[in-house]
Amino acid sequence: MLIEKIEVAAAVVNLLIILVILLLQPHLPPVVPLFYGLPYGDEQLANTWALIIPPFVALAFIGANIFISKTSKEEFIKQILVGLTVVVTALSAITVLRIILLVGKI
């Protein structure tokens, strides 16, 4: 039961991050530095709408983890997947919020 509540909470957090991105669109520049793994310059920049990518990836990860949790009988695997869900959601939220605070005019 607790595992399902954590998964739902992670999904809600990701949906809230998407909502924040949509609400703050007028306050963001047309391009933001999203792809830090690429070389410096224009390769790192992405359209503001690309900020939605990390929460969507986290939501896809949550969906895959829920599917695996439902099909698995091992409690340990379920706990690992819930921990990974929390970590992926936290990292996604931190990444997006740091970018918004870095370049946004809030």
Coordinates of N, CA and C in Angstrom, one line a residue:
M1 N 0.8 -1.2 0.0 CA 0.0 0.0 0.0 C 0.9 1.3 0.0
L2 N 1.9 1.3 0.8 CA 2.8 2.4 0.9 C 3.5 2.6 -0.4
I3 N 3.9 1.5 -1.1 CA 4.6 1.6 -2.4 C 3.7 2.3 -3.4
E4 N 2.4 2.0 -3.4 CA 1.5 2.6 -4.4 C 1.3 4.1 -4.1
K5 N 1.3 4.5 -2.8 CA 1.2 5.9 -2.4 C 2.4 6.7 -2.9
I6 N 3.6 6.1 -2.7 CA 4.8 6.7 -3.1 C 4.8 6.9 -4.7
E7 N 4.4 5.9 -5.4 CA 4.4 6.0 -6.9 C 3.4 7.1 -7.3
V8 N 2.3 7.1 -6.7 CA 1.3 8.2 -7.0 C 1.8 9.6 -6.7
A9 N 2.5 9.7 -5.6 CA 3.1 11.0 -5.2 C 4.1 11.4 -6.1
A10 N 5.0 10.5 -6.6 CA 6.0 10.8 -7.6 C 5.4 11.3 -8.9
A11 N 4.3 10.6 -9.3 CA 3.6 11.0 -10.6 C 3.0 12.4 -10.4
V12 N 2.4 12.7 -9.3 CA 1.9 14.0 -9.0 C 2.9 15.1 -9.0
V13 N 4.1 14.8 -8.4 CA 5.2 15.8 -8.5 C 5.6 16.1 -9.9
N14 N 5.7 15.0 -10.7 CA 6.1 15.3 -12.1 C 5.0 16.0 -12.9
L15 N 3.8 15.8 -12.6 CA 2.7 16.5 -13.3 C 2.7 18.0 -12.8
L16 N 3.0 18.2 -11.5 CA 3.1 19.6 -11.0 C 4.3 20.3 -11.7
I17 N 5.4 19.7 -11.9 CA 6.6 20.3 -12.6 C 6.2 20.7 -14.0
I18 N 5.5 19.8 -14.7 CA 5.0 20.1 -16.0 C 4.1 21.3 -16.0
L19 N 3.2 21.4 -15.0 CA 2.3 22.5 -14.9 C 3.1 23.8 -14.6
V20 N 4.1 23.7 -13.8 CA 4.9 24.9 -13.5 C 5.6 25.4 -14.7
I21 N 6.1 24.5 -15.5 CA 6.8 24.8 -16.8 C 5.8 25.5 -17.7
L22 N 4.6 25.0 -17.8 CA 3.6 25.6 -18.7 C 3.2 27.0 -18.2
L23 N 3.1 27.2 -16.9 CA 2.7 28.5 -16.3 C 3.8 29.5 -16.4
L24 N 5.0 29.1 -16.4 CA 6.1 30.0 -16.4 C 6.7 30.3 -17.8
Q25 N 6.1 29.8 -18.8 CA 6.5 30.0 -20.2 C 6.8 31.5 -20.6
P26 N 5.9 32.4 -20.2 CA 6.1 33.8 -20.5 C 7.3 34.4 -19.8
H27 N 7.7 33.8 -18.7 CA 8.9 34.4 -18.0 C 10.2 33.7 -18.3
L28 N 10.2 32.8 -19.2 CA 11.4 32.2 -19.6 C 12.0 32.7 -21.0
P29 N 13.3 32.6 -21.2 CA 13.8 33.0 -22.5 C 13.4 32.0 -23.5
P30 N 13.6 32.3 -24.8 CA 13.2 31.4 -25.8 C 14.1 30.1 -25.8
V31 N 15.3 30.2 -25.4 CA 16.2 29.0 -25.3 C 16.7 28.9 -23.9
V32 N 16.9 27.6 -23.4 CA 17.5 27.4 -22.1 C 18.6 26.4 -22.2
P33 N 19.5 26.4 -21.2 CA 20.6 25.4 -21.3 C 20.1 24.1 -20.6
L34 N 19.8 23.1 -21.5 CA 19.2 21.9 -20.9 C 20.2 20.7 -21.1
F35 N 20.9 20.6 -22.2 CA 21.8 19.5 -22.5 C 23.2 19.8 -22.0
Y36 N 23.5 19.6 -20.7 CA 24.8 19.9 -20.1 C 25.9 19.0 -20.6
G37 N 25.5 17.8 -21.0 CA 26.5 16.8 -21.4 C 27.1 17.1 -22.8
L38 N 26.6 18.0 -23.5 CA 27.1 18.4 -24.9 C 28.1 19.5 -24.7
P39 N 28.9 19.7 -25.8 CA 29.9 20.7 -25.7 C 29.3 22.1 -25.5
Y40 N 30.1 23.0 -25.0 CA 29.6 24.4 -24.7 C 29.2 25.1 -26.0
G41 N 28.2 25.9 -25.8 CA 27.7 26.7 -27.0 C 26.3 26.3 -27.3
D42 N 26.0 26.5 -28.6 CA 24.6 26.3 -29.0 C 24.1 24.8 -28.8
E43 N 25.0 23.9 -28.8 CA 24.6 22.5 -28.6 C 23.9 22.2 -27.3
Q44 N 24.2 23.0 -26.3 CA 23.6 22.8 -25.0 C 22.2 23.5 -24.9
L45 N 21.9 24.4 -25.8 CA 20.6 25.1 -25.7 C 19.5 24.3 -26.3
A46 N 18.3 24.5 -25.7 CA 17.1 23.9 -26.3 C 16.0 24.9 -26.1
N47 N 14.9 24.6 -26.9 CA 13.7 25.4 -26.8 C 13.1 25.3 -25.4
T48 N 12.5 26.3 -25.0 CA 11.9 26.4 -23.6 C 10.9 25.2 -23.4
W49 N 10.3 24.8 -24.5 CA 9.3 23.7 -24.3 C 10.1 22.3 -24.0
A50 N 11.3 22.3 -24.3 CA 12.1 21.1 -24.0 C 12.3 20.8 -22.5
L51 N 12.0 21.8 -21.7 CA 12.0 21.6 -20.3 C 11.0 20.5 -19.8
I52 N 10.1 20.2 -20.6 CA 9.1 19.2 -20.3 C 9.7 17.8 -20.4
I53 N 10.8 17.6 -21.1 CA 11.4 16.3 -21.4 C 11.7 15.6 -20.1
P54 N 12.4 16.2 -19.1 CA 12.8 15.4 -17.9 C 11.6 14.9 -17.1
P55 N 10.5 15.7 -16.9 CA 9.4 15.1 -16.2 C 8.7 14.0 -17.0
F56 N 8.6 14.2 -18.3 CA 8.0 13.1 -19.1 C 8.8 11.8 -19.0
V57 N 10.1 11.9 -19.1 CA 10.9 10.7 -18.9 C 10.7 10.1 -17.6
A58 N 10.6 10.9 -16.5 CA 10.4 10.4 -15.2 C 9.0 9.7 -15.1
L59 N 8.0 10.3 -15.8 CA 6.7 9.7 -15.8 C 6.7 8.3 -16.5
A60 N 7.5 8.3 -17.6 CA 7.6 7.0 -18.3 C 8.3 6.0 -17.5
F61 N 9.3 6.4 -16.7 CA 10.1 5.6 -15.8 C 9.1 5.0 -14.7
I62 N 8.3 5.9 -14.2 CA 7.3 5.5 -13.2 C 6.4 4.5 -13.7
G63 N 5.9 4.7 -15.0 CA 5.0 3.7 -15.6 C 5.6 2.4 -15.8
A64 N 6.9 2.3 -16.2 CA 7.6 1.1 -16.3 C 7.8 0.4 -15.0
N65 N 8.1 1.2 -14.0 CA 8.3 0.6 -12.6 C 7.0 0.1 -12.1
I66 N 5.9 0.7 -12.3 CA 4.6 0.2 -11.9 C 4.3 -1.1 -12.5
F67 N 4.6 -1.2 -13.8 CA 4.3 -2.4 -14.6 C 5.2 -3.6 -14.0
I68 N 6.5 -3.3 -13.8 CA 7.4 -4.3 -13.3 C 7.0 -4.7 -11.9
S69 N 6.5 -3.7 -11.1 CA 6.1 -4.0 -9.7 C 4.9 -4.9 -9.7
K70 N 4.0 -4.7 -10.6 CA 2.7 -5.5 -10.6 C 3.0 -6.9 -11.1
T71 N 4.0 -7.1 -11.9 CA 4.3 -8.4 -12.4 C 5.3 -9.2 -11.5
S72 N 6.0 -8.5 -10.7 CA 7.0 -9.2 -9.8 C 6.4 -9.6 -8.5
K73 N 6.8 -10.7 -8.0 CA 6.3 -11.1 -6.7 C 7.4 -10.8 -5.6
E74 N 8.5 -10.4 -6.0 CA 9.6 -10.2 -5.0 C 9.4 -8.8 -4.4
E75 N 9.3 -8.7 -3.1 CA 9.1 -7.5 -2.3 C 10.4 -6.6 -2.4
F76 N 11.5 -7.2 -2.4 CA 12.8 -6.5 -2.5 C 12.9 -5.7 -3.8
I77 N 12.5 -6.3 -4.9 CA 12.6 -5.7 -6.2 C 11.6 -4.5 -6.2
K78 N 10.4 -4.7 -5.7 CA 9.5 -3.6 -5.6 C 10.0 -2.4 -4.8
Q79 N 10.7 -2.7 -3.7 CA 11.3 -1.6 -2.9 C 12.4 -0.9 -3.7
I80 N 13.2 -1.6 -4.4 CA 14.3 -1.0 -5.2 C 13.6 -0.1 -6.3
L81 N 12.6 -0.6 -6.9 CA 12.0 0.2 -8.0 C 11.3 1.5 -7.4
V82 N 10.8 1.4 -6.2 CA 10.2 2.6 -5.6 C 11.3 3.6 -5.2
G83 N 12.4 3.1 -4.7 CA 13.5 4.0 -4.5 C 14.0 4.7 -5.7
L84 N 14.1 3.9 -6.8 CA 14.6 4.5 -8.1 C 13.6 5.5 -8.6
T85 N 12.3 5.2 -8.4 CA 11.3 6.2 -8.8 C 11.4 7.5 -8.1
V86 N 11.7 7.4 -6.8 CA 11.8 8.7 -6.0 C 13.1 9.4 -6.4
V87 N 14.2 8.7 -6.7 CA 15.4 9.3 -7.1 C 15.2 10.0 -8.5
V88 N 14.6 9.3 -9.4 CA 14.5 9.9 -10.8 C 13.5 11.1 -10.7
T89 N 12.5 11.0 -9.9 CA 11.6 12.2 -9.8 C 12.3 13.3 -9.1
A90 N 13.1 13.1 -8.1 CA 13.8 14.2 -7.4 C 14.8 14.8 -8.4
L91 N 15.6 14.0 -9.1 CA 16.6 14.6 -10.0 C 15.9 15.3 -11.1
S92 N 14.8 14.9 -11.6 CA 14.1 15.6 -12.7 C 13.6 16.9 -12.2
A93 N 13.0 16.9 -11.0 CA 12.5 18.2 -10.5 C 13.6 19.1 -10.2
I94 N 14.7 18.7 -9.6 CA 15.8 19.5 -9.3 C 16.4 20.1 -10.5
T95 N 16.6 19.3 -11.6 CA 17.1 19.8 -12.8 C 16.3 20.9 -13.4
V96 N 15.0 20.7 -13.5 CA 14.1 21.7 -14.1 C 14.0 22.9 -13.3
L97 N 13.9 22.8 -12.0 CA 13.7 24.0 -11.2 C 15.0 24.8 -11.1
R98 N 16.2 24.1 -11.2 CA 17.4 24.9 -11.2 C 17.6 25.7 -12.5
I99 N 17.2 25.1 -13.6 CA 17.2 25.8 -14.9 C 16.3 27.0 -14.9
I100 N 15.1 26.8 -14.3 CA 14.1 27.9 -14.3 C 14.6 29.0 -13.4
L101 N 15.2 28.7 -12.2 CA 15.7 29.7 -11.4 C 17.0 30.4 -11.9
L102 N 17.7 29.6 -12.8 CA 18.9 30.2 -13.4 C 18.6 31.2 -14.5
V103 N 17.7 30.9 -15.3 CA 17.4 31.8 -16.5 C 16.1 32.5 -16.4
G104 N 15.2 32.1 -15.5 CA 13.9 32.7 -15.5 C 13.9 34.1 -14.9
K105 N 12.9 34.9 -15.3 CA 12.7 36.2 -14.7 C 11.5 36.2 -13.8
I106 N 11.7 35.6 -12.7 CA 10.6 35.4 -11.7 C 10.7 36.4 -10.6

